[in-house]
Amino acid sequence: MTGPRRAALFDLDGVLLDSAAAVRATLAAVATCATGRRVMPGDLPPGALRRPRIEVLALLDVDDPDDACDRWWDGAMSAHPVQPFPGVLSGLLALRAQGTATGAVTLQDPDRLRWLLPPTLSELLEVVITRQDAPPKPAPDGLHLALNRLNIGPERAVFVGDSPTDMTAARAAGVLALGAVWGWHPPAALHAAGAAHLLPGPTSIGPSLLRHLPLIDRA
């Protein structure tokens, strides 16, 4: 008999989806619409992807960043289709082929995912938890909900994220935290936030992720 089923959960932006350029372009477009002056991605403040979008827009002299995002964010973002990082689809296929459950826990809005998430990626994820399904990371609730839907315990799961809040959420959920150093935050920040291991590139996604879990007794 095979052992109990295990799960590999992921953040979307910066881990599965190569969305950095699209987010930079969207921030610039929203700032342009809100201020009436042309803002280019190169005009964004340092570390823009590591800051809340409201903070970035405020630094670009947007008077009401929340209203600006409500008005223009989705329209601007939809003009910049994103794709999975190279190696992600084959890695997820390999995980599924050996019986591992796969899913994502994201800060994205569910309505946005209908056009943001490529079908080739969506069909390889058994569960996707959004900010409307559970309190967002760093709260562990989204990870707990994903595992509950998969009927898998946290001790049999890994979570791959690219931010300190991802690492905090994984640790609080009792899930093994793996840091994606190809994402938006530096390795030192992931390590300081509690990443158990740092993964060097998106080709790290695959059955080898589960080697980081403690040995599981075979039935």
PDB file of C-alpha atoms in Angstrom:
ATOM      1  CA  MET A   1       0.000   0.000   0.000  1.00  0.00           C
ATOM      2  CA  THR A   2       1.155   3.543  -0.611  1.00  0.00           C
ATOM      3  CA  GLY A   3       1.567   6.075   2.151  1.00  0.00           C
ATOM      4  CA  PRO A   4      -0.861   8.868   3.001  1.00  0.00           C
ATOM      5  CA  ARG A   5      -1.395  11.550   0.384  1.00  0.00           C
ATOM      6  CA  ARG A   6       0.694  14.715   0.589  1.00  0.00           C
ATOM      7  CA  ALA A   7       0.153  18.259  -0.655  1.00  0.00           C
ATOM      8  CA  ALA A   8       2.246  20.937  -2.361  1.00  0.00           C
ATOM      9  CA  LEU A   9       0.720  24.404  -2.029  1.00  0.00           C
ATOM     10  CA  PHE A  10       1.993  27.559  -3.714  1.00  0.00           C
ATOM     11  CA  ASP A  11       1.669  31.304  -3.825  1.00  0.00           C
ATOM     12  CA  LEU A  12       0.798  32.537  -7.324  1.00  0.00           C
ATOM     13  CA  ASP A  13       2.546  35.841  -8.091  1.00  0.00           C
ATOM     14  CA  GLY A  14       6.303  35.466  -8.196  1.00  0.00           C
ATOM     15  CA  VAL A  15       6.166  31.711  -7.586  1.00  0.00           C
ATOM     16  CA  LEU A  16       3.981  30.078 -10.234  1.00  0.00           C
ATOM     17  CA  LEU A  17       3.184  33.178 -12.306  1.00  0.00           C
ATOM     18  CA  ASP A  18       5.840  35.440 -13.815  1.00  0.00           C
ATOM     19  CA  SER A  19       3.805  38.572 -13.167  1.00  0.00           C
ATOM     20  CA  ALA A  20       6.418  41.107 -12.035  1.00  0.00           C
ATOM     21  CA  ALA A  21       6.508  43.086 -15.307  1.00  0.00           C
ATOM     22  CA  ALA A  22       2.703  43.121 -15.498  1.00  0.00           C
ATOM     23  CA  VAL A  23       2.358  44.441 -11.944  1.00  0.00           C
ATOM     24  CA  ARG A  24       4.953  47.163 -12.543  1.00  0.00           C
ATOM     25  CA  ALA A  25       3.179  48.227 -15.730  1.00  0.00           C
ATOM     26  CA  THR A  26      -0.175  48.205 -13.921  1.00  0.00           C
ATOM     27  CA  LEU A  27       1.114  50.369 -11.069  1.00  0.00           C
ATOM     28  CA  ALA A  28       2.433  52.860 -13.603  1.00  0.00           C
ATOM     29  CA  ALA A  29      -0.818  52.860 -15.589  1.00  0.00           C
ATOM     30  CA  VAL A  30      -2.990  53.396 -12.504  1.00  0.00           C
ATOM     31  CA  ALA A  31      -0.745  56.247 -11.351  1.00  0.00           C
ATOM     32  CA  THR A  32      -0.972  57.774 -14.828  1.00  0.00           C
ATOM     33  CA  CYS A  33      -4.771  57.638 -14.828  1.00  0.00           C
ATOM     34  CA  ALA A  34      -5.030  59.031 -11.289  1.00  0.00           C
ATOM     35  CA  THR A  35      -2.550  61.888 -11.588  1.00  0.00           C
ATOM     36  CA  GLY A  36      -2.995  62.898 -15.216  1.00  0.00           C
ATOM     37  CA  ARG A  37       0.738  62.727 -15.874  1.00  0.00           C
ATOM     38  CA  ARG A  38       2.595  59.928 -17.572  1.00  0.00           C
ATOM     39  CA  VAL A  39       4.181  57.478 -15.128  1.00  0.00           C
ATOM     40  CA  MET A  40       6.468  54.777 -16.483  1.00  0.00           C
ATOM     41  CA  PRO A  41       7.525  51.536 -14.763  1.00  0.00           C
ATOM     42  CA  GLY A  42      10.985  53.030 -14.349  1.00  0.00           C
ATOM     43  CA  ASP A  43       9.452  55.818 -12.241  1.00  0.00           C
ATOM     44  CA  LEU A  44       8.282  53.402  -9.532  1.00  0.00           C
ATOM     45  CA  PRO A  45       9.942  53.702  -6.119  1.00  0.00           C
ATOM     46  CA  PRO A  46      12.602  51.149  -5.151  1.00  0.00           C
ATOM     47  CA  GLY A  47      11.217  47.829  -4.014  1.00  0.00           C
ATOM     48  CA  ALA A  48       7.789  48.583  -5.473  1.00  0.00           C
ATOM     49  CA  LEU A  49       6.863  44.907  -5.787  1.00  0.00           C
ATOM     50  CA  ARG A  50       7.666  44.317  -2.135  1.00  0.00           C
ATOM     51  CA  ARG A  51       5.362  47.099  -0.924  1.00  0.00           C
ATOM     52  CA  PRO A  52       1.553  47.236  -0.761  1.00  0.00           C
ATOM     53  CA  ARG A  53       0.234  48.751  -3.984  1.00  0.00           C
ATOM     54  CA  ILE A  54      -1.584  51.459  -1.977  1.00  0.00           C
ATOM     55  CA  GLU A  55       1.732  52.584  -0.490  1.00  0.00           C
ATOM     56  CA  VAL A  56       3.436  52.629  -3.891  1.00  0.00           C
ATOM     57  CA  LEU A  57       0.655  54.697  -5.452  1.00  0.00           C
ATOM     58  CA  ALA A  58       0.728  57.147  -2.554  1.00  0.00           C
ATOM     59  CA  LEU A  59       4.460  57.643  -3.149  1.00  0.00           C
ATOM     60  CA  LEU A  60       3.573  58.447  -6.773  1.00  0.00           C
ATOM     61  CA  ASP A  61       1.298  61.290  -5.563  1.00  0.00           C
ATOM     62  CA  VAL A  62      -1.992  59.451  -6.065  1.00  0.00           C
ATOM     63  CA  ASP A  63      -4.422  61.189  -3.686  1.00  0.00           C
ATOM     64  CA  ASP A  64      -6.794  58.254  -3.141  1.00  0.00           C
ATOM     65  CA  PRO A  65      -4.989  54.987  -3.958  1.00  0.00           C
ATOM     66  CA  ASP A  66      -7.908  52.776  -2.932  1.00  0.00           C
ATOM     67  CA  ASP A  67     -10.281  54.568  -5.289  1.00  0.00           C
ATOM     68  CA  ALA A  68      -7.676  54.536  -8.057  1.00  0.00           C
ATOM     69  CA  CYS A  69      -7.277  50.770  -7.755  1.00  0.00           C
ATOM     70  CA  ASP A  70     -11.032  50.270  -7.796  1.00  0.00           C
ATOM     71  CA  ARG A  71     -11.292  52.350 -10.969  1.00  0.00           C
ATOM     72  CA  TRP A  72      -8.318  51.230 -13.026  1.00  0.00           C
ATOM     73  CA  TRP A  73      -6.373  48.264 -11.602  1.00  0.00           C
ATOM     74  CA  ASP A  74      -8.144  45.357 -13.300  1.00  0.00           C
ATOM     75  CA  GLY A  75      -8.402  47.101 -16.656  1.00  0.00           C
ATOM     76  CA  ALA A  76      -4.702  47.911 -16.655  1.00  0.00           C
ATOM     77  CA  MET A  77      -3.664  44.485 -15.399  1.00  0.00           C
ATOM     78  CA  SER A  78      -5.743  42.644 -17.993  1.00  0.00           C
ATOM     79  CA  ALA A  79      -3.760  44.363 -20.754  1.00  0.00           C
ATOM     80  CA  HIS A  80      -0.619  42.491 -19.675  1.00  0.00           C
ATOM     81  CA  PRO A  81      -1.194  38.704 -19.834  1.00  0.00           C
ATOM     82  CA  VAL A  82       1.106  36.663 -17.613  1.00  0.00           C
ATOM     83  CA  GLN A  83       2.443  33.141 -18.008  1.00  0.00           C
ATOM     84  CA  PRO A  84       3.813  30.502 -15.653  1.00  0.00           C
ATOM     85  CA  PHE A  85       7.547  30.496 -15.067  1.00  0.00           C
ATOM     86  CA  PRO A  86       9.421  27.968 -17.233  1.00  0.00           C
ATOM     87  CA  GLY A  87       9.335  24.580 -15.566  1.00  0.00           C
ATOM     88  CA  VAL A  88       6.218  25.224 -13.479  1.00  0.00           C
ATOM     89  CA  LEU A  89       3.750  23.274 -15.621  1.00  0.00           C
ATOM     90  CA  SER A  90       6.002  20.242 -15.996  1.00  0.00           C
ATOM     91  CA  GLY A  91       6.757  20.303 -12.277  1.00  0.00           C
ATOM     92  CA  LEU A  92       3.086  20.391 -11.332  1.00  0.00           C
ATOM     93  CA  LEU A  93       2.353  17.603 -13.808  1.00  0.00           C
ATOM     94  CA  ALA A  94       5.042  15.476 -12.182  1.00  0.00           C
ATOM     95  CA  LEU A  95       3.618  16.128  -8.730  1.00  0.00           C
ATOM     96  CA  ARG A  96       0.123  15.193  -9.848  1.00  0.00           C
ATOM     97  CA  ALA A  97       1.408  12.065 -11.614  1.00  0.00           C
ATOM     98  CA  GLN A  98       2.882  10.711  -8.394  1.00  0.00           C
ATOM     99  CA  GLY A  99      -0.294  11.394  -6.432  1.00  0.00           C
ATOM    100  CA  THR A 100       0.509  14.678  -4.716  1.00  0.00           C
ATOM    101  CA  ALA A 101      -2.320  17.170  -4.244  1.00  0.00           C
ATOM    102  CA  THR A 102      -1.586  20.654  -5.583  1.00  0.00           C
ATOM    103  CA  GLY A 103      -3.113  24.016  -4.793  1.00  0.00           C
ATOM    104  CA  ALA A 104      -2.568  27.752  -4.477  1.00  0.00           C
ATOM    105  CA  VAL A 105      -3.211  30.280  -1.724  1.00  0.00           C
ATOM    106  CA  THR A 106      -3.157  33.810  -3.102  1.00  0.00           C
ATOM    107  CA  LEU A 107      -3.946  37.408  -2.213  1.00  0.00           C
ATOM    108  CA  GLN A 108      -5.613  37.820  -5.616  1.00  0.00           C
ATOM    109  CA  ASP A 109      -9.322  38.464  -6.002  1.00  0.00           C
ATOM    110  CA  PRO A 110     -11.321  35.479  -7.377  1.00  0.00           C
ATOM    111  CA  ASP A 111     -12.944  37.543 -10.142  1.00  0.00           C
ATOM    112  CA  ARG A 112      -9.500  38.589 -11.359  1.00  0.00           C
ATOM    113  CA  LEU A 113      -8.277  34.994 -11.485  1.00  0.00           C
ATOM    114  CA  ARG A 114     -10.790  34.181 -14.208  1.00  0.00           C
ATOM    115  CA  TRP A 115      -8.601  36.065 -16.688  1.00  0.00           C
ATOM    116  CA  LEU A 116      -5.290  36.279 -14.834  1.00  0.00           C
ATOM    117  CA  LEU A 117      -4.751  32.545 -14.286  1.00  0.00           C
ATOM    118  CA  PRO A 118      -3.844  30.729 -17.533  1.00  0.00           C
ATOM    119  CA  PRO A 119      -6.046  27.636 -18.124  1.00  0.00           C
ATOM    120  CA  THR A 120      -2.939  25.469 -18.531  1.00  0.00           C
ATOM    121  CA  LEU A 121      -2.028  26.304 -14.939  1.00  0.00           C
ATOM    122  CA  SER A 122      -5.516  26.371 -13.473  1.00  0.00           C
ATOM    123  CA  GLU A 123      -6.253  22.802 -14.542  1.00  0.00           C
ATOM    124  CA  LEU A 124      -3.226  21.553 -12.587  1.00  0.00           C
ATOM    125  CA  LEU A 125      -4.378  23.070  -9.281  1.00  0.00           C
ATOM    126  CA  GLU A 126      -6.914  21.070  -7.289  1.00  0.00           C
ATOM    127  CA  VAL A 127      -7.767  23.994  -5.022  1.00  0.00           C
ATOM    128  CA  VAL A 128      -7.244  27.766  -5.210  1.00  0.00           C
ATOM    129  CA  ILE A 129      -7.891  29.880  -2.112  1.00  0.00           C
ATOM    130  CA  THR A 130      -8.283  33.645  -2.572  1.00  0.00           C
ATOM    131  CA  ARG A 131      -8.465  36.601  -0.198  1.00  0.00           C
ATOM    132  CA  GLN A 132     -12.273  36.350  -0.289  1.00  0.00           C
ATOM    133  CA  ASP A 133     -12.244  32.720   0.847  1.00  0.00           C
ATOM    134  CA  ALA A 134     -10.229  33.282   4.032  1.00  0.00           C
ATOM    135  CA  PRO A 135      -8.322  36.036   5.846  1.00  0.00           C
ATOM    136  CA  PRO A 136      -5.221  36.807   3.781  1.00  0.00           C
ATOM    137  CA  LYS A 137      -1.676  35.829   4.592  1.00  0.00           C
ATOM    138  CA  PRO A 138       0.140  36.159   6.973  1.00  0.00           C
ATOM    139  CA  ALA A 139      -2.899  34.604   8.629  1.00  0.00           C
ATOM    140  CA  PRO A 140      -2.774  30.800   8.286  1.00  0.00           C
ATOM    141  CA  ASP A 141      -6.491  30.487   7.510  1.00  0.00           C
ATOM    142  CA  GLY A 142      -6.088  30.153   3.738  1.00  0.00           C
ATOM    143  CA  LEU A 143      -3.621  27.308   4.114  1.00  0.00           C
ATOM    144  CA  HIS A 144      -5.866  25.577   6.618  1.00  0.00           C
ATOM    145  CA  LEU A 145      -8.837  25.916   4.261  1.00  0.00           C
ATOM    146  CA  ALA A 146      -6.881  24.516   1.307  1.00  0.00           C
ATOM    147  CA  LEU A 147      -5.756  21.492   3.324  1.00  0.00           C
ATOM    148  CA  ASN A 148      -9.249  20.936   4.707  1.00  0.00           C
ATOM    149  CA  ARG A 149     -10.632  20.841   1.167  1.00  0.00           C
ATOM    150  CA  LEU A 150      -7.904  18.377   0.185  1.00  0.00           C
ATOM    151  CA  ASN A 151      -8.390  16.350   3.393  1.00  0.00           C
ATOM    152  CA  ILE A 152      -4.654  16.432   4.112  1.00  0.00           C
ATOM    153  CA  GLY A 153      -2.987  17.300   7.410  1.00  0.00           C
ATOM    154  CA  PRO A 154      -0.483  20.165   7.654  1.00  0.00           C
ATOM    155  CA  GLU A 155       2.319  17.807   8.631  1.00  0.00           C
ATOM    156  CA  ARG A 156       2.045  16.286   5.142  1.00  0.00           C
ATOM    157  CA  ALA A 157       2.204  19.567   3.243  1.00  0.00           C
ATOM    158  CA  VAL A 158       4.691  22.118   1.943  1.00  0.00           C
ATOM    159  CA  PHE A 159       3.991  25.714   0.974  1.00  0.00           C
ATOM    160  CA  VAL A 160       6.207  27.485  -1.544  1.00  0.00           C
ATOM    161  CA  GLY A 161       6.126  31.271  -1.270  1.00  0.00           C
ATOM    162  CA  ASP A 162       8.266  34.259  -2.145  1.00  0.00           C
ATOM    163  CA  SER A 163       7.492  36.678   0.687  1.00  0.00           C
ATOM    164  CA  PRO A 164       8.032  36.878   4.443  1.00  0.00           C
ATOM    165  CA  THR A 165       4.249  36.823   4.935  1.00  0.00           C
ATOM    166  CA  ASP A 166       4.117  33.521   3.043  1.00  0.00           C
ATOM    167  CA  MET A 167       6.687  32.042   5.396  1.00  0.00           C
ATOM    168  CA  THR A 168       4.838  33.365   8.448  1.00  0.00           C
ATOM    169  CA  ALA A 169       1.535  31.907   7.233  1.00  0.00           C
ATOM    170  CA  ALA A 170       3.078  28.508   6.522  1.00  0.00           C
ATOM    171  CA  ARG A 171       4.726  28.294   9.922  1.00  0.00           C
ATOM    172  CA  ALA A 172       1.529  29.365  11.691  1.00  0.00           C
ATOM    173  CA  ALA A 173      -0.393  26.701   9.765  1.00  0.00           C
ATOM    174  CA  GLY A 174       2.078  23.966  10.701  1.00  0.00           C
ATOM    175  CA  VAL A 175       3.093  23.555   7.059  1.00  0.00           C
ATOM    176  CA  LEU A 176       6.720  23.305   5.918  1.00  0.00           C
ATOM    177  CA  ALA A 177       7.744  26.733   4.572  1.00  0.00           C
ATOM    178  CA  LEU A 178       9.845  26.732   1.399  1.00  0.00           C
ATOM    179  CA  GLY A 179      11.208  30.028   0.056  1.00  0.00           C
ATOM    180  CA  ALA A 180      11.169  30.757  -3.687  1.00  0.00           C
ATOM    181  CA  VAL A 181      14.220  32.920  -4.298  1.00  0.00           C
ATOM    182  CA  TRP A 182      13.166  33.664  -7.913  1.00  0.00           C
ATOM    183  CA  GLY A 183      10.279  35.746  -6.577  1.00  0.00           C
ATOM    184  CA  TRP A 184       9.946  39.305  -5.345  1.00  0.00           C
ATOM    185  CA  HIS A 185      11.809  39.179  -2.014  1.00  0.00           C
ATOM    186  CA  PRO A 186      15.492  38.539  -1.281  1.00  0.00           C
ATOM    187  CA  PRO A 187      16.624  35.183   0.146  1.00  0.00           C
ATOM    188  CA  ALA A 188      17.729  36.785   3.410  1.00  0.00           C
ATOM    189  CA  ALA A 189      14.210  38.061   4.063  1.00  0.00           C
ATOM    190  CA  LEU A 190      12.726  34.615   3.437  1.00  0.00           C
ATOM    191  CA  HIS A 191      15.271  32.973   5.699  1.00  0.00           C
ATOM    192  CA  ALA A 192      14.661  35.528   8.463  1.00  0.00           C
ATOM    193  CA  ALA A 193      10.912  34.909   8.217  1.00  0.00           C
ATOM    194  CA  GLY A 194      11.384  31.201   8.859  1.00  0.00           C
ATOM    195  CA  ALA A 195      11.856  29.455   5.530  1.00  0.00           C
ATOM    196  CA  ALA A 196      12.980  25.909   6.258  1.00  0.00           C
ATOM    197  CA  HIS A 197      14.693  25.684   2.863  1.00  0.00           C
ATOM    198  CA  LEU A 198      15.374  28.073  -0.016  1.00  0.00           C
ATOM    199  CA  LEU A 199      14.597  26.881  -3.548  1.00  0.00           C
ATOM    200  CA  PRO A 200      16.882  28.234  -6.295  1.00  0.00           C
ATOM    201  CA  GLY A 201      14.525  28.372  -9.285  1.00  0.00           C
ATOM    202  CA  PRO A 202      11.088  27.420 -10.635  1.00  0.00           C
ATOM    203  CA  THR A 203      12.499  24.142 -11.943  1.00  0.00           C
ATOM    204  CA  SER A 204      12.700  23.189  -8.244  1.00  0.00           C
ATOM    205  CA  ILE A 205       8.933  22.661  -8.432  1.00  0.00           C
ATOM    206  CA  GLY A 206       8.286  18.947  -8.676  1.00  0.00           C
ATOM    207  CA  PRO A 207       8.332  15.771  -6.565  1.00  0.00           C
ATOM    208  CA  SER A 208      11.680  16.775  -5.035  1.00  0.00           C
ATOM    209  CA  LEU A 209       9.786  19.347  -2.918  1.00  0.00           C
ATOM    210  CA  LEU A 210       8.460  16.529  -0.785  1.00  0.00           C
ATOM    211  CA  ARG A 211      11.939  15.354   0.155  1.00  0.00           C
ATOM    212  CA  HIS A 212      11.994  18.230   2.609  1.00  0.00           C
ATOM    213  CA  LEU A 213       9.117  16.694   4.587  1.00  0.00           C
ATOM    214  CA  PRO A 214       9.876  14.399   7.533  1.00  0.00           C
ATOM    215  CA  LEU A 215       9.734  10.729   6.691  1.00  0.00           C
ATOM    216  CA  ILE A 216       6.155   9.433   6.648  1.00  0.00           C
ATOM    217  CA  ASP A 217       5.452   5.935   7.814  1.00  0.00           C
ATOM    218  CA  ARG A 218       4.192   3.623   5.107  1.00  0.00           C
ATOM    219  CA  ALA A 219       0.897   1.900   5.757  1.00  0.00           C
TER     220      ALA A 219
END
